PDB file of C-alpha atoms in Angstrom:
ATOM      1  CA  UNK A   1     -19.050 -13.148   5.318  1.00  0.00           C
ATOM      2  CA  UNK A   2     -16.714 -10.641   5.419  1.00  0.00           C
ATOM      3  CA  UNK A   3     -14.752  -8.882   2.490  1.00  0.00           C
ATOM      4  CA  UNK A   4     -10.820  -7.870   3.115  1.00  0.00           C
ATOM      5  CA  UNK A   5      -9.133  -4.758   1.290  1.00  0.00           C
ATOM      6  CA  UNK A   6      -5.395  -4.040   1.349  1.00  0.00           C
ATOM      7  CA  UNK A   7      -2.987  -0.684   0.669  1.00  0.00           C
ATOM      8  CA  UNK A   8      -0.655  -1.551  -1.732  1.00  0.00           C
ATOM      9  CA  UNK A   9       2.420   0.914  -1.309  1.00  0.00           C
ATOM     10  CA  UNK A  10       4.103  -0.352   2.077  1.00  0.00           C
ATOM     11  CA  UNK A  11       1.134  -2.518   2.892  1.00  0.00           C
ATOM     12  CA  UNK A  12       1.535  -5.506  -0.509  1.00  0.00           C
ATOM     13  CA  UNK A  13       4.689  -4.089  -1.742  1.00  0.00           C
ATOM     14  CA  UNK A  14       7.930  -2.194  -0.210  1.00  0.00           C
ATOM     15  CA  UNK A  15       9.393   0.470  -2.010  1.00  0.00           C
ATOM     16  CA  UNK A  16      12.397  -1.059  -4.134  1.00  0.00           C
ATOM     17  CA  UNK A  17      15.376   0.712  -3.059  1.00  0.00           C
ATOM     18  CA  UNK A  18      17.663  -0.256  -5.354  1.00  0.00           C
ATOM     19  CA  UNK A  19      15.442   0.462  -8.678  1.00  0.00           C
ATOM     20  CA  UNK A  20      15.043   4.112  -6.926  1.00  0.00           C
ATOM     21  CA  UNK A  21      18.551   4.265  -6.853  1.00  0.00           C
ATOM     22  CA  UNK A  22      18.988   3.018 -10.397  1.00  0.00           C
ATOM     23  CA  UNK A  23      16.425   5.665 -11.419  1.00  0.00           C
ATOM     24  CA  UNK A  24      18.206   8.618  -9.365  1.00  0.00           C
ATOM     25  CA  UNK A  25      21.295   8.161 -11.303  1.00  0.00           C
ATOM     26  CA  UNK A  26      19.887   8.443 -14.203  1.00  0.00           C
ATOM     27  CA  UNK A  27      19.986  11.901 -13.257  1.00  0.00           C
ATOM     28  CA  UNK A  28      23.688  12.287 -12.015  1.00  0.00           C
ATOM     29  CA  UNK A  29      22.041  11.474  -8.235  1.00  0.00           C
ATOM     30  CA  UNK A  30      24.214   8.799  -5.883  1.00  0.00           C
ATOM     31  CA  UNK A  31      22.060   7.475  -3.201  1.00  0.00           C
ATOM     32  CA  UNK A  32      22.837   4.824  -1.238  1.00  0.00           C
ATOM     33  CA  UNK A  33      19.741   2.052  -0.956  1.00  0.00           C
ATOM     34  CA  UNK A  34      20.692   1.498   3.032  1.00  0.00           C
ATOM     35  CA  UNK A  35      19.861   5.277   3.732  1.00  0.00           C
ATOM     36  CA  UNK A  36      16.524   5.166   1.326  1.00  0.00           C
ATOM     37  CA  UNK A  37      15.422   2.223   3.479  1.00  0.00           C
ATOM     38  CA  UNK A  38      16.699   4.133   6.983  1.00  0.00           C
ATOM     39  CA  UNK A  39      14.845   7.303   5.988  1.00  0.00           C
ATOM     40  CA  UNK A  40      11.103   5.606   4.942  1.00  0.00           C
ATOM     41  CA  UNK A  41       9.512   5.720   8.173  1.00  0.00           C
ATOM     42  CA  UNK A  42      10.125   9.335   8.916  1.00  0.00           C
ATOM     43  CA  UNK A  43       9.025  10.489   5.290  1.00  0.00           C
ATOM     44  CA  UNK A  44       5.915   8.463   5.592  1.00  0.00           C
ATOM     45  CA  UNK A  45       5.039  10.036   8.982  1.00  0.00           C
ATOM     46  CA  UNK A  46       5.884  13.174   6.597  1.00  0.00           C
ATOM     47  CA  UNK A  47       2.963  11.900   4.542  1.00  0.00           C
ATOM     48  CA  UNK A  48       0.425  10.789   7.317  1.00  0.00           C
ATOM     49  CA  UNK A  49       0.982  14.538   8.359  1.00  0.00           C
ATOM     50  CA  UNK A  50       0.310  16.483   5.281  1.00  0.00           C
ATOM     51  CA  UNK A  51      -2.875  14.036   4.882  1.00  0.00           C
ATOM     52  CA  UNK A  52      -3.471  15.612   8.105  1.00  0.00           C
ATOM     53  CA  UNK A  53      -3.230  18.700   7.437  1.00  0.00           C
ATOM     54  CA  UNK A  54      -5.662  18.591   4.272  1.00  0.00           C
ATOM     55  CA  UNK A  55      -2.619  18.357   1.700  1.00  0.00           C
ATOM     56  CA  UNK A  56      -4.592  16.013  -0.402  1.00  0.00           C
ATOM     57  CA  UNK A  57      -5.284  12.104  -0.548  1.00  0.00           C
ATOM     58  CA  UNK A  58      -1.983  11.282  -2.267  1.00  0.00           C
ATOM     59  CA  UNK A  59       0.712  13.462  -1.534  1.00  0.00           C
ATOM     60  CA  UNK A  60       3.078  11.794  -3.218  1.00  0.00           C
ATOM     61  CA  UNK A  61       5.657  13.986  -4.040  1.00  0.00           C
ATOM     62  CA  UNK A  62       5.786  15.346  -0.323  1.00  0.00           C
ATOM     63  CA  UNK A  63       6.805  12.148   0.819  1.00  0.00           C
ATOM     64  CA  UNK A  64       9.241  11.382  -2.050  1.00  0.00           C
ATOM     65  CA  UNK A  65      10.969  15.161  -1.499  1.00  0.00           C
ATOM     66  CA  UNK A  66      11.190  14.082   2.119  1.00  0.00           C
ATOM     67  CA  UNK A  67      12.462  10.618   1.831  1.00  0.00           C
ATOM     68  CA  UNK A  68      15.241  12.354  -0.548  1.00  0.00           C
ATOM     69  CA  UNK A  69      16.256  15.129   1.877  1.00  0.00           C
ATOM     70  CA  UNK A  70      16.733  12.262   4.774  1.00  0.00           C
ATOM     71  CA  UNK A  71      18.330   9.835   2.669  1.00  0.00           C
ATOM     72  CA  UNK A  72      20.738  11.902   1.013  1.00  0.00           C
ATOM     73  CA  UNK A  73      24.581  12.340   2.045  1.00  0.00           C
ATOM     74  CA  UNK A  74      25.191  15.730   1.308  1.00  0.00           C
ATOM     75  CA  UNK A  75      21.909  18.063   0.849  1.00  0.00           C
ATOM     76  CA  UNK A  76      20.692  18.870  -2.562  1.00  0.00           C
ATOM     77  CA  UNK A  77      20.014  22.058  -3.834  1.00  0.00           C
ATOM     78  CA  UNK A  78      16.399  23.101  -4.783  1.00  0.00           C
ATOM     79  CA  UNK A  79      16.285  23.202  -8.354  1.00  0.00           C
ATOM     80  CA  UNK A  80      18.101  19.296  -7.966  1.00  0.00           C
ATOM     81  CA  UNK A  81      15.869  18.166  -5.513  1.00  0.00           C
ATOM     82  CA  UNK A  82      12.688  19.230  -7.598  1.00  0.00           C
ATOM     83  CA  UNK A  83      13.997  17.899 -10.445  1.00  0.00           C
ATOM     84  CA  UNK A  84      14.772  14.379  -9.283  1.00  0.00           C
ATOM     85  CA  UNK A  85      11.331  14.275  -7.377  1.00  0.00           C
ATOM     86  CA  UNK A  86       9.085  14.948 -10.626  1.00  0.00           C
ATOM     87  CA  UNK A  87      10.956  12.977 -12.159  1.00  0.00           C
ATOM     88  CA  UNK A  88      10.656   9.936 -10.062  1.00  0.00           C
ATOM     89  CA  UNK A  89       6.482  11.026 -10.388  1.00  0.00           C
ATOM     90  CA  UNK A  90       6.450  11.359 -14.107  1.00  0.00           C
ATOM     91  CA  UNK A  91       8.372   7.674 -14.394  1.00  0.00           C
ATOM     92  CA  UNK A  92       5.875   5.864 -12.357  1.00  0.00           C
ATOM     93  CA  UNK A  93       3.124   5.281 -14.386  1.00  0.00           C
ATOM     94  CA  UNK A  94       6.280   3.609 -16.664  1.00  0.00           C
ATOM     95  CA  UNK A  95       8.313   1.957 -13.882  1.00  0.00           C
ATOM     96  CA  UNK A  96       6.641   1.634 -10.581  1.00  0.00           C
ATOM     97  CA  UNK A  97       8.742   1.553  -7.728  1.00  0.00           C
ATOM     98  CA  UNK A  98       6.229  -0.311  -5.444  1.00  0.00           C
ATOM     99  CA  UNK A  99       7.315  -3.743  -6.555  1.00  0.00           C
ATOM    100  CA  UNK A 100       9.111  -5.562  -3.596  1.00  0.00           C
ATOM    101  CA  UNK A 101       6.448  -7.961  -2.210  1.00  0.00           C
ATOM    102  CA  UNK A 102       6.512  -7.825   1.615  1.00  0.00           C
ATOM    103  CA  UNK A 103       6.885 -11.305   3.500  1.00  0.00           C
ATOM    104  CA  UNK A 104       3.389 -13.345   4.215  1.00  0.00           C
ATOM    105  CA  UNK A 105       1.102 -10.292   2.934  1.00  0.00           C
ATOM    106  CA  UNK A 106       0.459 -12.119  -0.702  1.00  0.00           C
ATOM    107  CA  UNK A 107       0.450 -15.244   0.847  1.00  0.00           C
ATOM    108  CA  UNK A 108      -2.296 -13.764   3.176  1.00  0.00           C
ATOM    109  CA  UNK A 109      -4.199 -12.106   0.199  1.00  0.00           C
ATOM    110  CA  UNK A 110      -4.062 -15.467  -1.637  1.00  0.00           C
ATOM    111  CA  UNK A 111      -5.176 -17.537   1.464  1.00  0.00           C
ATOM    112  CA  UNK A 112      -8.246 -15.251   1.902  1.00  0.00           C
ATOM    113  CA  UNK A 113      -9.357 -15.392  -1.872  1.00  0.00           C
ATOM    114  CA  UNK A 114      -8.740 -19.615  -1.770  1.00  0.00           C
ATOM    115  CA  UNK A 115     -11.177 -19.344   1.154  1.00  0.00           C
ATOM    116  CA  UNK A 116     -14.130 -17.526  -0.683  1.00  0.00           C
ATOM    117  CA  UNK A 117     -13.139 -14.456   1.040  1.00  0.00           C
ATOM    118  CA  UNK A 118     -13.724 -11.416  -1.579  1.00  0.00           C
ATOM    119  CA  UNK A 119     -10.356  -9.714  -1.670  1.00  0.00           C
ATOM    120  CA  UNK A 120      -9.102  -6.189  -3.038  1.00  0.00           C
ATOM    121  CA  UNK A 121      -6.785  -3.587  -3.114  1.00  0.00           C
ATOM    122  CA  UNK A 122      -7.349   0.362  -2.488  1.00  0.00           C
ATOM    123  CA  UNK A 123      -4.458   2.504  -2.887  1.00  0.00           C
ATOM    124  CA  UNK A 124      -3.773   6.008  -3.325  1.00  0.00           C
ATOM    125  CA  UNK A 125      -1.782   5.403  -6.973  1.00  0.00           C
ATOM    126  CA  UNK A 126      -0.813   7.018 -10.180  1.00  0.00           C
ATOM    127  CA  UNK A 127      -3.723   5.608 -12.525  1.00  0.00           C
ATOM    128  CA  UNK A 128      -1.686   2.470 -13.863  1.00  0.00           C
ATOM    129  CA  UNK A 129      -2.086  -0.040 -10.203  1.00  0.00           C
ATOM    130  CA  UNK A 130      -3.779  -2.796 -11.917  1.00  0.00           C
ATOM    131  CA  UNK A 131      -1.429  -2.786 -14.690  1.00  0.00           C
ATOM    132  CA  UNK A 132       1.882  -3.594 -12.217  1.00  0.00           C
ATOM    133  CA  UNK A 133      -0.551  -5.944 -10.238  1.00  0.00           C
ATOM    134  CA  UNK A 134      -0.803  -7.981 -13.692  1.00  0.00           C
ATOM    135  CA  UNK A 135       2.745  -7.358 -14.375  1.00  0.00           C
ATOM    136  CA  UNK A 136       3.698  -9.016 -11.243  1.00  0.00           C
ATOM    137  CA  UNK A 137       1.622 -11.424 -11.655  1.00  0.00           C
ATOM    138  CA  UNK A 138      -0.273 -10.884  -8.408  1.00  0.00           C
ATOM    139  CA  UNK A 139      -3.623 -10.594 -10.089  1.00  0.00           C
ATOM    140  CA  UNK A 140      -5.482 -13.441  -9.566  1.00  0.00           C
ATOM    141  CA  UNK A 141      -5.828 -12.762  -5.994  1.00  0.00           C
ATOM    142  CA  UNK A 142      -7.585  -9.757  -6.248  1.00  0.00           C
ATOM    143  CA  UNK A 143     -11.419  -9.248  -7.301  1.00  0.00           C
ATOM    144  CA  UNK A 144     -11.010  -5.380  -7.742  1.00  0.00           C
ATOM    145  CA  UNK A 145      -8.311  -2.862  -7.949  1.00  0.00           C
ATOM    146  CA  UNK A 146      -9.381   0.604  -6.459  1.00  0.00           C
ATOM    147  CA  UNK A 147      -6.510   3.179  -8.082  1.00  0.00           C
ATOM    148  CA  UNK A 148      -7.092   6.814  -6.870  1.00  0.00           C
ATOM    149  CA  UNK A 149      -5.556   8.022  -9.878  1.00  0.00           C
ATOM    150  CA  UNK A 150      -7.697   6.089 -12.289  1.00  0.00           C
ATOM    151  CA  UNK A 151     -10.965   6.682 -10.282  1.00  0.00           C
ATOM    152  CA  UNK A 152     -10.836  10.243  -9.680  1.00  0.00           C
ATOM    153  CA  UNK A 153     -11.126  10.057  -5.885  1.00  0.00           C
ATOM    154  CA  UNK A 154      -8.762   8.791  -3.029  1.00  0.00           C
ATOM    155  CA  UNK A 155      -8.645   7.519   0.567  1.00  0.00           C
ATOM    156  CA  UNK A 156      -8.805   9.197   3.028  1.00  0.00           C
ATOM    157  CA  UNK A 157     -12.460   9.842   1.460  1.00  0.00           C
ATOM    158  CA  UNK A 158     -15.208   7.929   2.074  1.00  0.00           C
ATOM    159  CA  UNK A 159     -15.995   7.638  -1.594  1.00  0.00           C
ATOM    160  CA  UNK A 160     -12.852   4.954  -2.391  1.00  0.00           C
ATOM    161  CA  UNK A 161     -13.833   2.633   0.289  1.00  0.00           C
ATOM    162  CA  UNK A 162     -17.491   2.657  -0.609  1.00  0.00           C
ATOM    163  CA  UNK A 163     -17.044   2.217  -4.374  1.00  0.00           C
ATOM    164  CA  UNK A 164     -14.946  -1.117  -4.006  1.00  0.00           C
ATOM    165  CA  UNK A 165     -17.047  -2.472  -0.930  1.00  0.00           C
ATOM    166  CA  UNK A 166     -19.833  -2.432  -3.200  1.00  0.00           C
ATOM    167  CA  UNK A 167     -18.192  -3.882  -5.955  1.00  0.00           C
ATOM    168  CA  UNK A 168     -16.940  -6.862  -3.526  1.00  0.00           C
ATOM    169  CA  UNK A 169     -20.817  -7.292  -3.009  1.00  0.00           C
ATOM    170  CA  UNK A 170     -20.304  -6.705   1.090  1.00  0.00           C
ATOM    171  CA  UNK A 171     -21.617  -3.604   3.229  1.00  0.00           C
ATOM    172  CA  UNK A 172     -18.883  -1.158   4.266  1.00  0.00           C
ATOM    173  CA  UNK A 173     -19.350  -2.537   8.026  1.00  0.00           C
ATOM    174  CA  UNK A 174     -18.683  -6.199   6.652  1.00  0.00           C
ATOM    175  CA  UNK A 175     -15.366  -4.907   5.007  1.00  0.00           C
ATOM    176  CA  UNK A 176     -11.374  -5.173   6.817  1.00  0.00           C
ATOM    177  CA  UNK A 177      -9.448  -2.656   5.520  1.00  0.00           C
ATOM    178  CA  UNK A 178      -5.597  -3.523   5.941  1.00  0.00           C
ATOM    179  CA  UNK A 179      -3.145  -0.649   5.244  1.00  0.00           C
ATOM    180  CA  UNK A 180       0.064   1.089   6.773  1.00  0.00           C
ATOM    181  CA  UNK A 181      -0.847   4.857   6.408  1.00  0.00           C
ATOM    182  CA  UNK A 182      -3.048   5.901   9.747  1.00  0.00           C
ATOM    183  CA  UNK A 183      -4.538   8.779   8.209  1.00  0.00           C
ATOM    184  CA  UNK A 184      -5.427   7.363   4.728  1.00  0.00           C
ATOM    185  CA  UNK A 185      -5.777   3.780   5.647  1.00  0.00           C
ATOM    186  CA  UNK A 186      -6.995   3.408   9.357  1.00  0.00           C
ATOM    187  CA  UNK A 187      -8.474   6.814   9.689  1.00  0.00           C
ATOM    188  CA  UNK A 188     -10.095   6.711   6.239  1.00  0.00           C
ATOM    189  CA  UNK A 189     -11.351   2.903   6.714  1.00  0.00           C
ATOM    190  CA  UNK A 190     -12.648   3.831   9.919  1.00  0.00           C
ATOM    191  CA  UNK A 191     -14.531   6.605   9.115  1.00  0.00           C
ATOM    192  CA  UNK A 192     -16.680   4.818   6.223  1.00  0.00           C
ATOM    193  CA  UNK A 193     -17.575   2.365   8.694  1.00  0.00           C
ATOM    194  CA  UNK A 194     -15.470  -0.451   8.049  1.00  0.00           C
ATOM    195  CA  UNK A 195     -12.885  -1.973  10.399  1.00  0.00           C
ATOM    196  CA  UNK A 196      -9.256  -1.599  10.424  1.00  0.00           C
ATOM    197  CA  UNK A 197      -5.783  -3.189  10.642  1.00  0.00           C
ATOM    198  CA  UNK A 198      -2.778  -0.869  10.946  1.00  0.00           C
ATOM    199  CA  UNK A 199      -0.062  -2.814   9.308  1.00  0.00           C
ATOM    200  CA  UNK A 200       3.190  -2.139  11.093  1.00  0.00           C
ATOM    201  CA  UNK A 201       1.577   0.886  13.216  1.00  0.00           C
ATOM    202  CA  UNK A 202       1.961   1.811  16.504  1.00  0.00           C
ATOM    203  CA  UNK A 203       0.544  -0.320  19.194  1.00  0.00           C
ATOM    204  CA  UNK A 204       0.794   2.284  21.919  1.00  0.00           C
ATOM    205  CA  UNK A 205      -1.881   4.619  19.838  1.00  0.00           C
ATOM    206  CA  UNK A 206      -5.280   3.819  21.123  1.00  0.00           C
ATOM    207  CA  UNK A 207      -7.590   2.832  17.968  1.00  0.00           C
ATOM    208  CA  UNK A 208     -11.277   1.449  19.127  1.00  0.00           C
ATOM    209  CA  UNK A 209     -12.723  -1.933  18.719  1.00  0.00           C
ATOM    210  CA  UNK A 210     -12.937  -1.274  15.197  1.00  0.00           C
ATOM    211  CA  UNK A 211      -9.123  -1.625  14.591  1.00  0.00           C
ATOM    212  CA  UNK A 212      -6.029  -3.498  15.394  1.00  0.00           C
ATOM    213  CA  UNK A 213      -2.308  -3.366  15.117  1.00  0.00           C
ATOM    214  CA  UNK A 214       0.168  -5.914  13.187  1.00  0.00           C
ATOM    215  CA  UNK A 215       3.560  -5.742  12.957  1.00  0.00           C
ATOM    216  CA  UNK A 216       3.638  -8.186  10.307  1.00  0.00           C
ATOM    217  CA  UNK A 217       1.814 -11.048   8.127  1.00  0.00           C
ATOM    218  CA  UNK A 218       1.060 -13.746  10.953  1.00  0.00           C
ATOM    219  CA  UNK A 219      -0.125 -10.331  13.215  1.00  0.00           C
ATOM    220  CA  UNK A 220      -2.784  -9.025  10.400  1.00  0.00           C
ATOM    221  CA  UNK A 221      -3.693 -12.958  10.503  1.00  0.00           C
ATOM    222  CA  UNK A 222      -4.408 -13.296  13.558  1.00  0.00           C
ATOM    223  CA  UNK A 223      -6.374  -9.998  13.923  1.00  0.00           C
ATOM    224  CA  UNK A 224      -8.293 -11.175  11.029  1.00  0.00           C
ATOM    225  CA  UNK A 225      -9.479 -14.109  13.012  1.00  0.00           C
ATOM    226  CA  UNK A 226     -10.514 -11.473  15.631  1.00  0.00           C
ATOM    227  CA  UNK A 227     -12.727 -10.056  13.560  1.00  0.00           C
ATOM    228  CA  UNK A 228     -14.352 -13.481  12.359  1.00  0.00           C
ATOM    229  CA  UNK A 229     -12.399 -14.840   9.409  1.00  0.00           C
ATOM    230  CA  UNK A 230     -11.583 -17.491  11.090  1.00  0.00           C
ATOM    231  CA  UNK A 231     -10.714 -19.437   7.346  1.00  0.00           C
ATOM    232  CA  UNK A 232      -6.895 -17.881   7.990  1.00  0.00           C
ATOM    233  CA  UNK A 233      -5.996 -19.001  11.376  1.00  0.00           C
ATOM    234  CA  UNK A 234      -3.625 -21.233   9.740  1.00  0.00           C
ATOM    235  CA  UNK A 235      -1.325 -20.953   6.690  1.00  0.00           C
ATOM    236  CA  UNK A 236      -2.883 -22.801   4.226  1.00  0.00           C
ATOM    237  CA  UNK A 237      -0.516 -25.644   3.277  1.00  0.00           C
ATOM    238  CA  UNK A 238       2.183 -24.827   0.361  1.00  0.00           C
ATOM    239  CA  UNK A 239       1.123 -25.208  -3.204  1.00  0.00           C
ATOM    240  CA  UNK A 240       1.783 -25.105  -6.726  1.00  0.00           C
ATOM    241  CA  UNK A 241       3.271 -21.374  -7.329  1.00  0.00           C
ATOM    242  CA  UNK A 242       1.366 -21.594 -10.936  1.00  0.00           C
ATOM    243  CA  UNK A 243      -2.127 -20.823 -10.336  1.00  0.00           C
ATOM    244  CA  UNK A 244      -5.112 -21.001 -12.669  1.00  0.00           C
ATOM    245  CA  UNK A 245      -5.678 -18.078 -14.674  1.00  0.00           C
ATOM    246  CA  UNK A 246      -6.883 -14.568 -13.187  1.00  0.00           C
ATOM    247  CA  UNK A 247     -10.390 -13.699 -11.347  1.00  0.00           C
ATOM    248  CA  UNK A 248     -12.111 -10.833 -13.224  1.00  0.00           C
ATOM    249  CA  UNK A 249     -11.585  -7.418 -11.715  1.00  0.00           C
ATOM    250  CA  UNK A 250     -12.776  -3.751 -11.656  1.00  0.00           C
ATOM    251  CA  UNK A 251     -10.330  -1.021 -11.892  1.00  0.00           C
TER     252      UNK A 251
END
């Protein structure tokens, strides 16, 4: 059988552009949440790009610097642009701003994990992942939680993906890795010999056998089934919301 990971950031849950803006004016900053949500895809091909170019696993405050500059009405200086980016970095451990669940990707997780299908997040995070998965009350779907900033070591490294395949009890080439960022996700995934779903990639980009494209929930489905879990090829049918209490995980 095989195992399924997912990215959290952009991949589980959507940046919450209103709480950003609530944070940003807590530093004299008016944004306007329409132009933070306009201005995410270019700052996270700003991202993919300084993964590229050896920038580091998480370059977190790249992105967030570049989602500000595109998103903003009239430029910000420097010294106010630094300031409101490590900012936003030093609150996240407190306040995530991940937290918007994406449509059919929980649904999905929880499907998977109702099946017998060993389910679990790795995501290039700030040390406190599991902690906002519990807060959310997401938890139960997940057997581990692989947090980059608690672990010591990020995707797109081999290490990440190899440390949670083996605590999901499968062999990296028995393991889906679902995630939005090509470099960290696909590439990365790839690489330590799993296969790959780029969520909401670009299906022009050739990829290999190992990998697919999904614009969505039902897409990732479907190339799930593709690769053999055929347990999802339907929505399970709707049930209680209150679940029984949470699996055990690592973290």
């Amino acid at each position: 059988m095989h195992a399924v990971t997912f990215d959290f950031g952009q991949t589980l849950a959507a940046l919450d552009a209103d709480l950003t803006v609530s944070r940003l004016a807590e530093r004299s900053l008016t944004f306007d949440p329409q132009r933070i949500e306009a201005a995410l895809p270019d700052a996270w091909r700003v991202y993919d790009d300084a993964i590229h170019r050896g920038l580091g696993g998480h370059p977190w405050k790249i992105f967030m610097r570049a989602l500000l500059e595109r998103a903003t009405s009239s430029p910000l200086d420097e010294e106010a642009l630094t300031s409101a980016v490590d900012f936003l970095w030093s609150e996240q451990p407190r306040k995530n701003l991940w937290r918007r669940p994406i449509p059919g990707m929980l649904e999905l997780a929880e499907d998977l994990s109702d099946a017998g299908v060993p389910v679990g997040i790795i995501s290039n995070s700030e040390g406190r992942l599991a902690e906002l998965v519990a807060e959310l009350g997401w938890d139960d779907r997940f057997l581990v939680i692989a947090d980059s900033g608690r672990l010591g070591m990020d995707k797109p490294g081999r290490a990440i993906f190899a440390w949670t395949a083996e605590r999901l009890g499968r062999p990296l080439d028995r393991v889906v890795h679902v995630g939005d960022s090509l470099a960290a996700d696909v590439e990365g995934a790839l690489d330590a010999g799993m296969r790959a779903v780029w969520f909401r990639g670009d299906a022009k980009r050739a990829l290999g056998e190992r990998a697919r494209v999904a614009k969505d929930a039902s897409e990732v489905r479907r190339a799930l089934v593709e690769f053999g879990l055929t347990a999802v090829a339907e929505r399970v049918p709707t049930r209680a919301s209150t679940r029984p209490g949470s699996r055990q995980r690592s973290t």
